[in-house]
Short mmCIF file of C-alpha atoms in Angstrom, two decimals:
data_model
loop_
_atom_site.label_atom_id
_atom_site.label_comp_id
_atom_site.label_asym_id
_atom_site.label_seq_id
_atom_site.Cartn_x
_atom_site.Cartn_y
_atom_site.Cartn_z
CA ALA W 239 35.75 -34.93 -3.89
CA GLN W 240 31.64 -35.34 -4.21
CA LYS W 241 29.98 -32.58 -6.04
CA ILE W 242 26.57 -31.45 -7.43
CA THR W 243 26.22 -29.13 -9.91
CA GLN W 244 23.03 -27.78 -11.42
CA THR W 245 23.85 -25.22 -13.77
CA GLN W 246 20.97 -23.78 -14.55
CA PRO W 247 20.42 -20.57 -12.06
CA GLY W 248 16.89 -19.88 -12.95
CA MET W 249 13.87 -21.64 -15.53
CA PHE W 250 11.01 -20.32 -16.98
CA VAL W 251 8.34 -22.46 -17.93
CA GLN W 252 4.82 -22.19 -19.64
CA GLU W 253 1.95 -22.90 -17.76
CA LYS W 254 0.78 -26.86 -18.39
CA GLU W 255 4.03 -27.29 -20.10
CA ALA W 256 7.01 -30.19 -19.19
CA VAL W 257 10.49 -29.16 -18.06
CA THR W 258 13.79 -30.24 -17.30
CA LEU W 259 16.19 -29.23 -14.39
CA ASP W 260 19.62 -30.57 -14.81
CA CYS W 261 22.03 -31.91 -12.36
CA THR W 262 25.34 -33.88 -13.19
CA TYR W 263 27.14 -35.46 -9.71
CA ASP W 264 30.61 -36.32 -8.94
CA THR W 265 31.57 -39.58 -7.09
CA SER W 266 33.66 -42.11 -6.89
CA ASP W 267 31.55 -43.93 -4.43
CA PRO W 268 29.58 -46.73 -6.30
CA SER W 269 27.28 -46.76 -4.30
CA TYR W 270 24.81 -43.46 -3.34
CA GLY W 271 21.44 -41.68 -3.60
CA LEU W 272 20.60 -39.33 -5.45
CA PHE W 273 17.48 -36.81 -4.22
CA TRP W 274 15.29 -33.90 -4.92
CA TYR W 275 14.12 -31.02 -3.02
CA LYS W 276 11.82 -28.01 -3.57
CA GLN W 277 12.46 -24.85 -1.56
CA PRO W 278 9.31 -22.39 -2.24
CA SER W 279 9.20 -18.98 -1.12
CA SER W 280 8.41 -19.58 2.02
CA GLY W 281 12.05 -21.72 3.16
CA GLU W 282 11.01 -25.46 4.13
CA MET W 283 12.35 -27.84 2.09
CA ILE W 284 10.46 -30.20 0.38
CA PHE W 285 11.62 -34.26 -0.65
CA LEU W 286 10.24 -35.28 -4.12
CA ILE W 287 12.03 -37.92 -5.40
CA TYR W 288 14.98 -40.19 -4.31
CA GLN W 289 16.86 -41.84 -7.05
CA GLY W 290 19.17 -45.18 -5.94
CA SER W 291 22.82 -45.68 -7.71
CA TYR W 292 22.13 -49.50 -8.79
CA ASP W 293 17.70 -48.71 -8.82
CA GLN W 294 17.42 -50.04 -13.00
CA GLN W 295 14.49 -47.62 -13.54
CA ASN W 296 13.73 -44.48 -13.27
CA ALA W 297 11.95 -42.86 -10.76
CA THR W 298 9.11 -41.71 -10.41
CA GLU W 299 6.63 -39.57 -8.61
CA GLY W 300 3.86 -38.17 -9.81
CA ARG W 301 4.09 -35.58 -12.05
CA TYR W 302 8.20 -36.03 -10.59
CA SER W 303 10.15 -37.79 -12.50
CA LEU W 304 13.69 -38.31 -12.54
CA ASN W 305 16.12 -39.11 -15.88
CA PHE W 306 18.70 -41.05 -14.51
CA GLN W 307 21.82 -41.53 -16.84
CA LYS W 308 24.26 -43.22 -14.83
CA ALA W 309 27.11 -43.12 -17.26
CA ARG W 310 26.70 -39.35 -17.89
CA LYS W 311 26.45 -39.50 -13.89
CA SER W 312 23.38 -37.04 -14.09
CA ALA W 313 20.08 -37.03 -12.63
CA ASN W 314 17.82 -34.84 -14.24
CA LEU W 315 14.14 -33.45 -12.73
CA VAL W 316 11.43 -33.45 -15.36
CA ILE W 317 8.26 -31.97 -13.79
CA SER W 318 5.72 -32.73 -16.07
CA ALA W 319 2.31 -30.05 -16.80
CA SER W 320 4.03 -27.53 -14.99
CA GLN W 321 1.46 -25.43 -12.48
CA LEU W 322 1.62 -21.98 -10.99
CA GLY W 323 2.35 -23.67 -7.77
CA ASP W 324 5.44 -25.39 -8.80
CA SER W 325 7.57 -21.85 -8.55
CA ALA W 326 10.35 -22.09 -6.24
CA MET W 327 13.56 -23.29 -5.52
CA TYR W 328 14.81 -26.68 -6.48
CA PHE W 329 18.14 -28.59 -5.56
CA CYS W 330 19.62 -31.98 -6.30
CA ALA W 331 21.41 -33.34 -3.87
CA MET W 332 23.56 -36.60 -3.36
CA SER W 333 24.45 -38.97 -0.10
CA LEU W 334 26.90 -40.81 0.12
CA GLY W 335 25.82 -44.36 2.73
CA GLY W 336 23.08 -42.13 3.97
CA ASN W 337 25.59 -39.88 6.31
CA LYS W 338 24.60 -36.58 4.90
CA LEU W 339 23.84 -34.99 1.53
CA VAL W 340 25.77 -32.52 -0.53
CA PHE W 341 23.62 -29.81 -2.42
CA GLY W 342 23.95 -28.11 -5.39
CA ALA W 343 23.47 -24.33 -5.55
CA GLY W 344 19.57 -24.67 -7.01
CA THR W 345 17.38 -23.56 -9.57
CA ILE W 346 14.80 -21.19 -9.19
CA LEU W 347 11.80 -21.95 -11.53
CA ARG W 348 9.28 -20.21 -12.71
CA VAL W 349 6.11 -21.42 -14.21
CA LYS W 350 4.01 -18.41 -16.24
CA SER W 351 0.11 -18.31 -16.88
CA GLY A 63 6.20 -35.02 17.32
CA ALA A 64 4.78 -34.80 13.75
CA GLY A 65 7.57 -33.26 12.05
CA VAL A 66 11.04 -31.47 12.72
CA SER A 67 10.75 -28.46 15.07
CA GLN A 68 13.64 -26.05 15.31
CA SER A 69 13.16 -22.74 17.37
CA PRO A 70 13.62 -19.84 17.49
CA SER A 71 12.43 -19.41 14.06
CA ASN A 72 14.37 -16.26 14.02
CA LYS A 73 16.87 -14.88 15.67
CA VAL A 74 17.87 -10.75 15.70
CA THR A 75 21.65 -10.85 17.83
CA GLU A 76 24.22 -8.27 18.00
CA LYS A 77 27.81 -9.09 16.62
CA GLY A 78 29.90 -10.98 19.66
CA LYS A 79 26.86 -12.46 21.19
CA ASP A 80 27.00 -16.15 21.76
CA VAL A 81 23.38 -17.39 20.20
CA GLU A 82 21.93 -21.08 20.96
CA LEU A 83 19.51 -23.11 18.23
CA ARG A 84 17.09 -25.91 19.36
CA CYS A 85 15.73 -28.74 17.42
CA ASP A 86 13.83 -31.01 17.92
CA PRO A 87 13.39 -34.09 15.65
CA ILE A 88 10.75 -36.44 14.31
CA SER A 89 10.72 -39.14 17.67
CA GLY A 90 12.63 -42.09 16.72
CA HIS A 91 14.42 -40.80 13.60
CA THR A 92 18.19 -41.88 14.39
CA ALA A 93 20.08 -39.37 12.73
CA LEU A 94 20.13 -35.80 12.76
CA TYR A 95 21.79 -32.93 10.72
CA TRP A 96 22.50 -29.40 10.46
CA TYR A 97 22.86 -27.35 7.28
CA ARG A 98 23.12 -23.57 6.99
CA GLN A 99 21.87 -22.35 4.04
CA SER A 100 23.37 -18.64 3.42
CA LEU A 101 20.85 -15.79 1.51
CA GLY A 102 20.39 -17.09 -2.38
CA GLN A 103 22.72 -19.75 -2.11
CA GLY A 104 22.59 -24.08 -1.78
CA LEU A 105 22.64 -25.97 1.87
CA GLU A 106 26.21 -26.26 3.64
CA PHE A 107 26.25 -29.15 5.83
CA LEU A 108 27.68 -28.53 9.51
CA ILE A 109 27.14 -31.63 11.26
CA TYR A 110 25.82 -34.72 11.60
CA PHE A 111 25.09 -37.16 14.60
CA GLN A 112 24.00 -41.20 14.56
CA GLY A 113 22.78 -43.05 17.10
CA ASN A 114 25.26 -42.78 20.16
CA SER A 115 28.42 -42.28 17.67
CA ALA A 116 30.69 -39.60 17.50
CA PRO A 117 29.11 -36.66 15.30
CA ASP A 118 30.81 -35.54 12.29
CA LYS A 119 32.13 -32.38 12.75
CA SER A 120 33.26 -31.62 9.16
CA GLY A 121 31.49 -29.39 7.84
CA LEU A 122 31.55 -26.88 11.38
CA PRO A 123 33.33 -23.93 9.45
CA SER A 124 35.01 -22.37 12.55
CA ASP A 125 35.67 -23.69 16.09
CA ARG A 126 32.78 -20.76 17.17
CA PHE A 127 30.78 -23.28 16.22
CA SER A 128 29.21 -26.68 18.14
CA ALA A 129 26.49 -28.54 18.51
CA GLU A 130 25.37 -31.40 20.98
CA ARG A 131 22.40 -33.76 20.79
CA THR A 132 21.92 -35.01 24.82
CA GLY A 133 19.76 -38.08 25.10
CA GLY A 134 19.68 -39.20 21.57
CA SER A 135 16.78 -36.40 20.42
CA VAL A 136 17.35 -32.79 20.90
CA SER A 137 19.85 -30.78 19.35
CA THR A 138 21.13 -27.94 20.15
CA LEU A 139 23.67 -25.68 17.71
CA THR A 140 26.19 -23.26 19.62
CA ILE A 141 27.37 -19.84 17.69
CA GLN A 142 29.71 -18.28 20.22
CA ARG A 143 30.77 -14.82 19.51
CA THR A 144 28.45 -14.11 16.03
CA GLN A 145 29.75 -12.32 13.63
CA GLN A 146 27.65 -11.18 10.09
CA GLU A 147 29.44 -13.32 8.45
CA ASP A 148 27.39 -16.09 10.80
CA SER A 149 24.23 -14.51 8.83
CA ALA A 150 21.89 -17.56 7.16
CA VAL A 151 18.85 -19.28 7.56
CA TYR A 152 20.10 -22.34 9.67
CA LEU A 153 18.16 -25.52 8.84
CA CYS A 154 17.94 -29.32 11.08
CA ALA A 155 17.30 -32.87 9.32
CA SER A 156 16.33 -35.74 11.01
CA SER A 157 15.89 -39.11 9.52
CA LEU A 158 15.39 -42.44 10.15
CA VAL A 159 17.31 -44.70 8.39
CA VAL A 160 20.94 -43.90 7.59
CA GLY A 161 22.08 -45.84 4.31
CA GLY A 162 20.08 -48.17 1.84
CA PRO A 163 16.87 -46.98 0.93
CA ASN A 164 16.28 -43.82 1.97
CA TYR A 165 13.36 -41.60 1.34
CA GLY A 166 13.93 -38.32 1.99
CA TYR A 167 15.06 -36.30 5.03
CA THR A 168 12.37 -33.97 6.97
CA PHE A 169 13.92 -30.81 7.30
CA GLY A 170 12.12 -28.08 9.89
CA SER A 171 11.54 -24.91 8.77
CA GLY A 172 14.91 -23.47 10.13
CA THR A 173 15.70 -20.32 12.45
CA ARG A 174 16.74 -17.25 10.46
CA LEU A 175 20.21 -15.86 12.13
CA THR A 176 20.63 -12.16 12.19
CA VAL A 177 23.68 -10.27 12.89
CA VAL A 178 23.96 -6.91 13.72
#
């Protein structure tokens, strides 16, 4: 069965430091997509970054990068130069054939000033 | 519209009543999804519509839950005989491309349902 695991319920990071949020996944399908979403306290789900299973390079979007290690089935999110506005819940998700997303339980990130 | 629109934003209902939640996806998006998020939890898949294909209802938790999508656009999620455990935020999302490169689904702001 497809499954996403986020082992860090909560993380703290000092402002301007980098932080890594862990995500591992389980699937036997060779074709899949991996996503990260941010959910601030307002509740909206904000798409951050996408990595396809056949992509050769790690995805990057501004201060966000995805450390994709296919053999280890991990897709960690790295946020560089953390800002106070990065405090939120972060979800890792996986899609198979684009039909639906399976979400992890999430990690709460708190950025300290 | 510019984004995915959900209504109402908040709904308080008495146990045993029926409720209808509405989702208006981004114009032209062929795929529409409903998810449920209980307090402090991740998102639970409920149902997925793609074009004129039969919906994927595999995530609906019981036969009290149903959804339809009229004209390939607006969707309504109906919960009959609501129970307290139905209290959650119900999120709708839509996407243009199914399969292949995917730049993320667009979520609505959700409907917070409280069953008292």
